[in-house]
Coordinates of C-alpha atoms in Angstrom, one line a residue:
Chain A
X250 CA -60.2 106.4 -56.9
X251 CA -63.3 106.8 -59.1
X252 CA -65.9 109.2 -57.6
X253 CA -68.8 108.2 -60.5
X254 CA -70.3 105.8 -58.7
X255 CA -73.5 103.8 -59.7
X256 CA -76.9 104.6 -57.7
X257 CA -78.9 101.9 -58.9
X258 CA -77.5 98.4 -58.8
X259 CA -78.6 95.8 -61.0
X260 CA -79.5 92.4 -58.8
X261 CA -80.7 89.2 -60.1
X262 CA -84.2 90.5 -58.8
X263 CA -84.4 93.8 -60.3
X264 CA -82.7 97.3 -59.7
X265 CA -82.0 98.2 -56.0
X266 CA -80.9 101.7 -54.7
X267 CA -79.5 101.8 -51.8
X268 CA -77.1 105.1 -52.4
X269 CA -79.7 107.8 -53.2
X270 CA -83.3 108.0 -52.9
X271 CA -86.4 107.5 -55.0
X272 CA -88.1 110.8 -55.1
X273 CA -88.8 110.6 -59.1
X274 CA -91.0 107.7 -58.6
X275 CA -92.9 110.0 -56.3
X276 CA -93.2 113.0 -58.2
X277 CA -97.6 113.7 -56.7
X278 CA -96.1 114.2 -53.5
X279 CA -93.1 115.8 -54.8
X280 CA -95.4 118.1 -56.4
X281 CA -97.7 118.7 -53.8
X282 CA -95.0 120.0 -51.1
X283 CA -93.4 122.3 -53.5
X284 CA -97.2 123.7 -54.4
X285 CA -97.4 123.9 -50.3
X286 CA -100.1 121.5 -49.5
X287 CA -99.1 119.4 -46.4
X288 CA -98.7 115.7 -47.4
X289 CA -98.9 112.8 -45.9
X290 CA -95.3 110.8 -45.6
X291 CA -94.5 108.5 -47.9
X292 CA -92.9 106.6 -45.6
X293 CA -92.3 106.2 -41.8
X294 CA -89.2 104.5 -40.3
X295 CA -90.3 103.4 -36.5
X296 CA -89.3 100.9 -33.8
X297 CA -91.9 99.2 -31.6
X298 CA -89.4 99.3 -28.9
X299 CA -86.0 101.4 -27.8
X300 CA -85.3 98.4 -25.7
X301 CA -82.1 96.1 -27.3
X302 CA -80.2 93.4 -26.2
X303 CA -76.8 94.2 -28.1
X304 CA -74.8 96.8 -27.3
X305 CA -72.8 98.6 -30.0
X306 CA -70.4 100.5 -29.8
X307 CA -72.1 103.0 -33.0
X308 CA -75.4 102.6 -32.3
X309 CA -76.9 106.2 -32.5
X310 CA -79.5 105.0 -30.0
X311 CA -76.8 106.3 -27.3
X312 CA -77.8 109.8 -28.1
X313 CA -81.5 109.6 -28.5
X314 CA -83.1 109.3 -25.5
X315 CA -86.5 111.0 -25.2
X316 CA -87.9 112.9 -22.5
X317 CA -90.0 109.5 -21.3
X318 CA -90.3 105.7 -22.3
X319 CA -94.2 104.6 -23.0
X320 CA -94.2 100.7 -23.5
X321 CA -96.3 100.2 -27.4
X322 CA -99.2 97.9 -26.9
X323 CA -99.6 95.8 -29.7
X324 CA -103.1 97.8 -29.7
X325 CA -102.3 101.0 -30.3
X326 CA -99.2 99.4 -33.1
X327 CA -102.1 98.2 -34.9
X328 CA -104.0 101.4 -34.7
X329 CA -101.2 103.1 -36.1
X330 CA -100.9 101.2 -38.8
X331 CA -104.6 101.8 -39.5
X332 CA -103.7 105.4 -39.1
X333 CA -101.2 105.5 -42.1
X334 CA -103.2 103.6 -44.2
X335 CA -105.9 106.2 -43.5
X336 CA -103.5 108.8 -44.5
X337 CA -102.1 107.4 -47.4
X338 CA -98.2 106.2 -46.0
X339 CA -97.1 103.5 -48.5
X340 CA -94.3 101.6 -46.5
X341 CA -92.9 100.9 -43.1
X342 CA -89.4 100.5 -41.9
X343 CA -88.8 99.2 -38.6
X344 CA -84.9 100.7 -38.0
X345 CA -85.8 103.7 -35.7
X346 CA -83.9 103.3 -31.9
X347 CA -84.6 99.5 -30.7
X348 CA -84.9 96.4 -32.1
X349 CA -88.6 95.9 -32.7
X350 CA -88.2 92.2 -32.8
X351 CA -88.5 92.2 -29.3
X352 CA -91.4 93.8 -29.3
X353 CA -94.6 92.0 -28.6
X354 CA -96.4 93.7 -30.9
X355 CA -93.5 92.7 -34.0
X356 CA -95.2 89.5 -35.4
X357 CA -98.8 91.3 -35.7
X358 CA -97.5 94.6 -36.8
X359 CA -95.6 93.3 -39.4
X360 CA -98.8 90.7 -40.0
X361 CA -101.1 94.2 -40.1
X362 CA -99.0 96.0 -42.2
X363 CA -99.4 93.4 -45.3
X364 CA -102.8 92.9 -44.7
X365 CA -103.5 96.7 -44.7
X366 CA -101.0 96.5 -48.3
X367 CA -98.2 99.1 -46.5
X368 CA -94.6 97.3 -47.7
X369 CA -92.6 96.6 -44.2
X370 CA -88.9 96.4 -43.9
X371 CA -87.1 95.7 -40.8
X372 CA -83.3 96.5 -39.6
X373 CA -82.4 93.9 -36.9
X374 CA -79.5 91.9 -35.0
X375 CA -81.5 88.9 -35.9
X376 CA -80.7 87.3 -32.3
X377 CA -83.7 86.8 -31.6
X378 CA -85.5 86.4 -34.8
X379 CA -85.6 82.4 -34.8
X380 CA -87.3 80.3 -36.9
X381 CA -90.8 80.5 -35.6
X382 CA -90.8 84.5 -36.4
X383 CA -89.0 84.2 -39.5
X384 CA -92.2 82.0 -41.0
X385 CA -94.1 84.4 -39.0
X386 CA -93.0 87.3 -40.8
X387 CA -90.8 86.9 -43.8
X388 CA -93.3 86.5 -46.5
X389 CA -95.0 89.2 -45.2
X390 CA -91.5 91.7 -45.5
X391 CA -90.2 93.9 -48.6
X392 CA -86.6 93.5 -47.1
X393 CA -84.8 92.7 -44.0
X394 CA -81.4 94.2 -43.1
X395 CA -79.2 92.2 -40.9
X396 CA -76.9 94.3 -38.7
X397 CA -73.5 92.4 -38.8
X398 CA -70.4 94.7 -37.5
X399 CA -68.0 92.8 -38.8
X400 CA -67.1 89.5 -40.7
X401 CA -65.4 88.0 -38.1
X402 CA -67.1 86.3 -35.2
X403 CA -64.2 87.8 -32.5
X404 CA -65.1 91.1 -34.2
X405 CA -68.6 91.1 -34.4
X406 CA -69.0 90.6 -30.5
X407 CA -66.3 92.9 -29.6
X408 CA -68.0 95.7 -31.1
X409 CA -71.9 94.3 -31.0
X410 CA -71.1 93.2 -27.6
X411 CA -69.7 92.8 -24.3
X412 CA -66.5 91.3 -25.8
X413 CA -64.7 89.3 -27.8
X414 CA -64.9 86.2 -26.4
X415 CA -68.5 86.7 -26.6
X416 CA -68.8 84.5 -30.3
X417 CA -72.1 82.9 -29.2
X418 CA -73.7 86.4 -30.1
X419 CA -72.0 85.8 -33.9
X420 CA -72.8 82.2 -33.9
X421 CA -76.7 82.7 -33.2
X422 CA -76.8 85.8 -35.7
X423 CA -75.3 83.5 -38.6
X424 CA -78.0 80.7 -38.0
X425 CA -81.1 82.6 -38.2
X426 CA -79.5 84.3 -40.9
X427 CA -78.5 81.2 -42.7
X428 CA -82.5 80.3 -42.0
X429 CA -83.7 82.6 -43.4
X430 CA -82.2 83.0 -46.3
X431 CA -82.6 79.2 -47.1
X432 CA -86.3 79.8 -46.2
X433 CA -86.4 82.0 -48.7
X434 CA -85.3 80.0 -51.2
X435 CA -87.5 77.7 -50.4
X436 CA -90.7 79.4 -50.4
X437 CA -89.5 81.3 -53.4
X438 CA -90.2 84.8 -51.2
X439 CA -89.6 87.6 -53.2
X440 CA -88.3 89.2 -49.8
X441 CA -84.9 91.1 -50.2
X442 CA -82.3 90.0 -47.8
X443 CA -79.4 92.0 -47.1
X444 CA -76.7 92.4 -44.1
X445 CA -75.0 96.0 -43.3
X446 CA -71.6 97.0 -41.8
X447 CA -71.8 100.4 -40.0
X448 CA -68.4 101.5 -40.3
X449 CA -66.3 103.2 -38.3
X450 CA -62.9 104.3 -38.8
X451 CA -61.6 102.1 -36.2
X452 CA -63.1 99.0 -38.2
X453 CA -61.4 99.5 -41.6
X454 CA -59.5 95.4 -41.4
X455 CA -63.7 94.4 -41.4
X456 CA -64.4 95.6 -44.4
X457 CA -63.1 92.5 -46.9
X458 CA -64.2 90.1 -44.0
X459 CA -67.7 92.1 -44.2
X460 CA -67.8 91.4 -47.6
X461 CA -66.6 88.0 -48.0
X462 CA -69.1 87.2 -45.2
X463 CA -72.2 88.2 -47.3
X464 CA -71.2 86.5 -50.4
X465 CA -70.7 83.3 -48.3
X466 CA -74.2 83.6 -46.7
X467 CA -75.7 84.0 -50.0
X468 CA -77.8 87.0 -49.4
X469 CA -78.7 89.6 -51.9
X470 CA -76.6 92.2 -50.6
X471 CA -74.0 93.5 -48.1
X472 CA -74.6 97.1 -47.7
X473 CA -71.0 99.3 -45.5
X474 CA -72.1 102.6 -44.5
X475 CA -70.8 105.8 -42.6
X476 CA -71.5 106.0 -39.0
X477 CA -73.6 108.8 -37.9
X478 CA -72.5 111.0 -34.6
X479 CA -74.4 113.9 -33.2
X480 CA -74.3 117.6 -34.0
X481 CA -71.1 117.6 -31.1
X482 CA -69.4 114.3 -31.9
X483 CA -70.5 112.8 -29.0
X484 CA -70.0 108.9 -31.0
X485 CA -66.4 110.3 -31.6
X486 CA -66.8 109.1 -35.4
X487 CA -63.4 110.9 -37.3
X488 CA -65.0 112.0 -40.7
X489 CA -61.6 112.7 -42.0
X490 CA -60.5 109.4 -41.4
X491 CA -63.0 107.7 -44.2
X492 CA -60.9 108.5 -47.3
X493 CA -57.9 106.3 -46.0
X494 CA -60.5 103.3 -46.8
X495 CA -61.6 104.1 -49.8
X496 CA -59.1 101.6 -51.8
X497 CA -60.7 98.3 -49.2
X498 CA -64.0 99.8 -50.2
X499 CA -63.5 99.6 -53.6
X500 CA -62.5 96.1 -53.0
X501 CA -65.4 94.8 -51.3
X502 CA -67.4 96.1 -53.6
X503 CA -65.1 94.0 -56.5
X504 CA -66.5 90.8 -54.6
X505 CA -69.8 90.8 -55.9
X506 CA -71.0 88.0 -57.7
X507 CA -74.5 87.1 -59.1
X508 CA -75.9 86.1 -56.0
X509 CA -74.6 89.2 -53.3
X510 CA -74.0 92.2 -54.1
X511 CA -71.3 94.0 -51.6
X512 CA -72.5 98.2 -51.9
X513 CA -70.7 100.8 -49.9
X514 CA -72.9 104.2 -49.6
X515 CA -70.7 106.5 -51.3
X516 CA -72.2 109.5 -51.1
X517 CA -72.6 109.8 -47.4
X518 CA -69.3 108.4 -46.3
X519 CA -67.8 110.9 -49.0
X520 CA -69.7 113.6 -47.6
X521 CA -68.0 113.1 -44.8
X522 CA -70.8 114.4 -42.4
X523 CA -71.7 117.7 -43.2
X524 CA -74.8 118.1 -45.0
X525 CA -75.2 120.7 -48.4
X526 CA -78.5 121.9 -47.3
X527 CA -79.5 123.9 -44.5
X528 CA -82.9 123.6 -44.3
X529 CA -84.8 120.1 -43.6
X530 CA -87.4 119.0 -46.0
X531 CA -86.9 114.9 -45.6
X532 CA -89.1 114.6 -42.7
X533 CA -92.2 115.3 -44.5
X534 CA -91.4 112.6 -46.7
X535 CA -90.0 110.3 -44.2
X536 CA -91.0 110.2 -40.9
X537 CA -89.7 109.1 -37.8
X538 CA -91.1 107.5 -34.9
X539 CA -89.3 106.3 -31.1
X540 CA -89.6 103.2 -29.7
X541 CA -90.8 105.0 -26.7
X542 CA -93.8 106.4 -29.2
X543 CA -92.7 109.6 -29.5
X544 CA -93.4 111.2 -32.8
X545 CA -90.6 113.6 -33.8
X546 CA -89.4 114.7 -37.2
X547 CA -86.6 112.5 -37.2
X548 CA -84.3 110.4 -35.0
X549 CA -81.9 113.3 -34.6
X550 CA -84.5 115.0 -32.9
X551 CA -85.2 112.2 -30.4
X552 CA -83.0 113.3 -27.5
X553 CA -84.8 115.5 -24.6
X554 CA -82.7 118.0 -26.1
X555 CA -84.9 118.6 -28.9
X556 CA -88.1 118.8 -27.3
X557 CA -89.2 121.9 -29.1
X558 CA -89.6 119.5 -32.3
X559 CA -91.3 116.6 -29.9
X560 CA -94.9 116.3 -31.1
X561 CA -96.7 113.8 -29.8
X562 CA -96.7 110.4 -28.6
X563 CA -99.0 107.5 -30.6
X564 CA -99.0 105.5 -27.2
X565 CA -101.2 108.3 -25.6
X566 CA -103.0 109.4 -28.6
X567 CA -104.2 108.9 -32.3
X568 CA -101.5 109.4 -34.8
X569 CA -104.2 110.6 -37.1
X570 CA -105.0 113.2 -35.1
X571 CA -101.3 114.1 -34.4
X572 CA -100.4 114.2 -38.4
X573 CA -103.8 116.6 -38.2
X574 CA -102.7 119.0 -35.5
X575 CA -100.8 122.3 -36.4
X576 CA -98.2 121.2 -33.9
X577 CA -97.2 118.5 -36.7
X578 CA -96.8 121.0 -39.4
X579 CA -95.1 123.8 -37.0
X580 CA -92.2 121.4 -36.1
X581 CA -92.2 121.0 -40.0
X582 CA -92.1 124.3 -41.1
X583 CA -89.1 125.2 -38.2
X584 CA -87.5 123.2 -40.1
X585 CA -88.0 124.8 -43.1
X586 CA -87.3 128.4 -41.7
X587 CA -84.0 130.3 -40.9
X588 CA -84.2 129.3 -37.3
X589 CA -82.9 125.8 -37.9
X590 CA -79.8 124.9 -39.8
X591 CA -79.1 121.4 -40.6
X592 CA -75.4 121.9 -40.7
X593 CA -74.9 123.0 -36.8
X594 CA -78.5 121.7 -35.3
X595 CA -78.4 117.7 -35.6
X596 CA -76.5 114.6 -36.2
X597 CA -74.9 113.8 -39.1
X598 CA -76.5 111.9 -42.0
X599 CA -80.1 111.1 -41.2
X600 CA -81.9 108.9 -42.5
X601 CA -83.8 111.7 -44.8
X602 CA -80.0 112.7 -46.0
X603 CA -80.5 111.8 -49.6
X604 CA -84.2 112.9 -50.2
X605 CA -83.4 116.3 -47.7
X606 CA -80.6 117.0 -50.3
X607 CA -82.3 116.1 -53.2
X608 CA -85.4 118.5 -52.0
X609 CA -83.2 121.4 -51.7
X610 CA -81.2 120.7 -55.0
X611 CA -84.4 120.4 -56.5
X612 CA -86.3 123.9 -55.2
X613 CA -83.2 125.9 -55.6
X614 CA -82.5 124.5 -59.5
X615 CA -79.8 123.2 -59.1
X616 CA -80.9 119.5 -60.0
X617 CA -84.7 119.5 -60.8
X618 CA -86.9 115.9 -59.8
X619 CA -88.0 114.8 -63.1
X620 CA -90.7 111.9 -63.2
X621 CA -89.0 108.6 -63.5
X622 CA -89.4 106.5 -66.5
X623 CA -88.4 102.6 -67.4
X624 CA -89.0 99.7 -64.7
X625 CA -89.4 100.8 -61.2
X626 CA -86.7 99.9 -59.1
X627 CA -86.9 97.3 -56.1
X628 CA -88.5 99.2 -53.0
X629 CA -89.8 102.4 -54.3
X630 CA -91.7 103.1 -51.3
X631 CA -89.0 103.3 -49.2
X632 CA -87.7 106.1 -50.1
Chain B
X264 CA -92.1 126.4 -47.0
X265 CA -89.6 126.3 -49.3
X266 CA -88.9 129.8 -49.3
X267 CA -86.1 130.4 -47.4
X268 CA -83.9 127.4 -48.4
X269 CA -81.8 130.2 -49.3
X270 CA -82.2 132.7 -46.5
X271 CA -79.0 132.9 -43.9
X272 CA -79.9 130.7 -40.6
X273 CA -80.6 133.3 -37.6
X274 CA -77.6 134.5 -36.3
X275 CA -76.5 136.1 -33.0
X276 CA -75.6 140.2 -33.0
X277 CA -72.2 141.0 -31.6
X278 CA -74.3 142.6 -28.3
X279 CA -75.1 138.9 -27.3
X280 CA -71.5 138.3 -27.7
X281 CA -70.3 140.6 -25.7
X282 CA -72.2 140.0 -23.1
X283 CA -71.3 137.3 -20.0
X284 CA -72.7 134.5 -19.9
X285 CA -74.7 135.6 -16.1
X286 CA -75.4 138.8 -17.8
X287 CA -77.7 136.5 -20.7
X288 CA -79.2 134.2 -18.4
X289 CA -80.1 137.3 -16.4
X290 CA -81.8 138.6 -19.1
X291 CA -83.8 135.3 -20.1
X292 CA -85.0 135.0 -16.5
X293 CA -85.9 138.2 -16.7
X294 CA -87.8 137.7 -19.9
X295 CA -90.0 135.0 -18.8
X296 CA -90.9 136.7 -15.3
X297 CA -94.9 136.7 -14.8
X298 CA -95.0 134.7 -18.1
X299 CA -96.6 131.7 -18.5
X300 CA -93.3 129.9 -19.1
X301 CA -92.0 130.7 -15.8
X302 CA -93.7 127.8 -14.6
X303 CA -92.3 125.2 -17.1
X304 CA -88.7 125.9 -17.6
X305 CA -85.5 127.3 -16.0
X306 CA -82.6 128.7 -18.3
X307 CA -79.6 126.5 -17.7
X308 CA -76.6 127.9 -20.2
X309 CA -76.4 130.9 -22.8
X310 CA -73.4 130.4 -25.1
X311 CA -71.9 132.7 -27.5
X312 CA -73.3 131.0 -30.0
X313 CA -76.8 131.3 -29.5
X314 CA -77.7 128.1 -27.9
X315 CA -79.8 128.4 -24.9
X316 CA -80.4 125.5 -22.8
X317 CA -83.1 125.2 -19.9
X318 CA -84.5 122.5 -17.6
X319 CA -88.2 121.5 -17.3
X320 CA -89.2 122.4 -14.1
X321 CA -91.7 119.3 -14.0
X322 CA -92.7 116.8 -17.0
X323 CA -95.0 117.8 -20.0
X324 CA -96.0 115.4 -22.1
X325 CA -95.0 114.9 -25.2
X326 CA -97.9 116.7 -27.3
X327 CA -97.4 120.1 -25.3
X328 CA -93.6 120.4 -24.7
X329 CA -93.2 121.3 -28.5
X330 CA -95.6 123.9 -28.4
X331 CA -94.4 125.5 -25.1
X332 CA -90.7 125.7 -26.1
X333 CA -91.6 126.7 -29.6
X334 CA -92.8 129.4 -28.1
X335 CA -90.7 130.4 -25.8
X336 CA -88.2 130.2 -28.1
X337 CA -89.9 132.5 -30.1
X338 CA -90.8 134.1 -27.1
X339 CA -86.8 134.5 -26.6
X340 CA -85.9 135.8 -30.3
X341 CA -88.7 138.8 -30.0
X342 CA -87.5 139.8 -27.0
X343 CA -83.8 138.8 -26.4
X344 CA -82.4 137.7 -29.1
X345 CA -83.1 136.8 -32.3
X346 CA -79.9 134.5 -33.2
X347 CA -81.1 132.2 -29.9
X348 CA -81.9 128.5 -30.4
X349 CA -83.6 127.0 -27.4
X350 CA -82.6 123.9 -26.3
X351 CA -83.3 121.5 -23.1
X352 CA -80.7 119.7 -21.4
X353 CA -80.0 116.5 -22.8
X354 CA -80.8 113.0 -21.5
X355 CA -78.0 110.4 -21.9
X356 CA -79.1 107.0 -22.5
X357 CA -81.0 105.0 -20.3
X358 CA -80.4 101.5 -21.5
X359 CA -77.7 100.0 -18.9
X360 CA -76.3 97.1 -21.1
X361 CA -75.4 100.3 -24.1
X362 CA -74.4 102.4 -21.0
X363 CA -71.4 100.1 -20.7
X364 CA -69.9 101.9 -24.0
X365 CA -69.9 105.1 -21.5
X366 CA -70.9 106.9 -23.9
X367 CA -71.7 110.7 -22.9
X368 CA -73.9 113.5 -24.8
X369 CA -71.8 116.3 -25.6
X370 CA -73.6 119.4 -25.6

């Protein structure tokens, strides 16, 4: 198989990178950590709620449960929202550990977030994400990200679900997917609209369904990625077991057409879970926030088990004055010290993989950040 | 703070090795005695491979427990051991429709 794979893939709506990161489109900020000055994050990921009403079987949510719940008041979503526009974030995904559409506060955050000009993304099931918030929200969204296990509808609810026979799950997914994407089409919304397959070894006959699904829905992409376990395998995902699917891979991806592109994240599913860096820059760049409000580096520091890197909570205070504190910049710099290795100490492939290994290519020469040049690609604040 | 993207991650010396596990909680107990730490945590497991794991002996919110175990982890390496990384117990998932998976933290 061919291991030169493209980063940036060219869509009838401009470039979209999906398979590295956009660090050269940032180069002040890029600048500004290497010249020590404590910046504010480009972007946060965040869910307004760890609550969910699917229950899959690779959902790292399993393994992130924080010292205490706090419910997120639409109040104090807005405030934080204020907060990084006060500090200079430039874009909001809502992935995190729940599925924020659930969340009271989703249809005003998401409202906020426009109006304060931070782009928003969203991850969901799309269960409930009917009609009424789809016109609620979708022009107001950079890009939403269906999560679809499989392509077929026995599939799907086996692993989203209780079971099988469970196909009304599938059935209610496809609909408000179909609707939005016809809405828009309609509307002319320059929203991107992708679904993703989180793959696991034991999934490989989904792959071609996967894709063939996506390319039958008509949306812009179908994104298959690696399944991230903890630092002790507790998700039981067999990293050695990837390569035997690299030939179906290669196949989805041959499905494309003009419409949907089918993408499979090379480099982390070839990296097959351990990380080349040891220490962990990405958070400063990209931050993550609980459902249950708990401000933490990053999702793989979510579980009680990392409390030492637990910093605050935006449900019981300011973020401002968190992102202020020297708390917030200890749990940074830990991470940047020989104390904390990112090779034994946390999950596999965090969301900050590609910017982390970037960073550290970058500060030890190996593969300097150079300003980017040409059009910018689709989503450049999300890095 | 990017200067030790380099630098070897702490390890454990061959003394915390060769010690049983009783003989290193002893010694963390012992550490924290008529500290102010005493109060907040109990050592749980020591394992070979530096990873020390306590309890909270009663809840602290969310902007202080970083602080507290920060420092007593530091706390830990100045006086203990330096390879140690201080962990709590871990919290399995408290969502009972995902709990049907059965999945368990390993730690």
């Amino acid at each position: 198989m061919s291991t030169a794979h493209v980063k940036e893939i060219a869509t009838k709506d401009g470039n979209l990178i999906l398979d590295s990161h956009k660090l050269s489109h940032h180069m002040d900020a890029v600048e500004a950590w290497e010249a020590g000055e404590r910046i504010a994050p480009v972007s946060v990921d965040m869910a307004l709620t760890r609550a969910c009403g699917a229950m899959c079987s690779f959902c790292y949510a399993m393994v992130q449960e924080p010292q205490e719940r706090s419910s997120i008041k639409v109040d104090s979503a807005l405030a934080l929202l204020d907060d990084f526009k006060a500090i200079g974030v430039k874009s909001v995904s809502l992935i995190s550990d729940g599925e924020s559409t659930i969340s009271k506060a989703y249809v005003p955050f998401v409202q906020h977030a426009a109006e304060l000009g931070i782009d928003v993304g969203n991850a969901t099931n799309a269960w409930e994400w009917g009609p009424e918030k789809i016109e609620a929200t979708l022009p107001h969204m950079t890009w939403v990200r269906f999560t679809v296990a499989a392509g077929r509808p026995e599939s799907y609810a086996k692993i989203m679900f209780k079971g099988p026979e469970h196909t009304q799950v599938f059935d209610k997914a496809m609909a408000n997917i179909k609707y939005a994407v016809e809405y828009k089409k309609k509307h002319n919304l320059s929203v991107t609209l992708g679904i993703q397959m989180v793959l696991m070894p034991e999934f490989a006959d989904e792959i071609i369904p996967f894709a063939k699904l996506a390319v039958d829905l008509g949306v812009d992409y179908g994104v298959i990625k690696h399944c991230s376990d903890d630092e002790n395998g507790s998700l039981g995902v067999d990293y050695s077991k990837y390569e035997q699917m690299y030939g179906a891979l290669e196949q989805a991806e041959s499905l494309s057409n003009d419409v949907t592109k089918v993408i499979v994240k090379w480099e982390k599913i070839m990296d097959k879970g351990v990380p080349t860096y040891n220490r962990f820059y990405g958070p400063q760049f990209l931050l993550q926030i609980s459902g249950s409000g708990l401000i933490a580096p990053s999702g793989m520091f979510f579980n009680a088990k990392f409390s030492k890197l637990h910093i605050g909570n935006f449900s019981e205070e300011r973020f401002i004055d968190v992102f202020k504190s020297d708390r917030y910049w200890r749990a940074m710099e830990y991470l940047a010290s020989p104390a904390f290795d990112a090779q034994t100490m946390m999950g596999t492939l965090p969301i900050q993989h590609y910017i982390s290994a970037a960073l550290d290519n970058h500060i030890k020469g190996i593969e300097r950040i150079t300003p980017a040049s040409g059009e910018k690609p689709m989503h450049v604040n999300f890095l | 703070m990017t200067k030790f993207a380099s630098t070897p991650t702490d390890a454990v010396s061959t003394s915390w090795v060769s010690k049983s596990k009783e003989q290193r909680l002893n010694e963390l107990t012992a550490a924290t005695l008529g500290t102010r730490f005493e109060e907040f945590v109990t050592p749980t497991r020591a394992l070979d491979n530096g990873q020390v794991y306590v309890s909270l002996n009663k809840p602290v919110n969310a902007s202080d427990r970083g602080q507290l175990l920060l420092d007593l982890e530091s706390h830990y390496k100045n006086s203990v051991e330096v390879g140690i990384n201080l962990w709590c117990e871990p919290l399995g998932d408290k969502n009972s429709l995902r709990n049907l998976r059965g999945i368990q933290v390993i730690s």
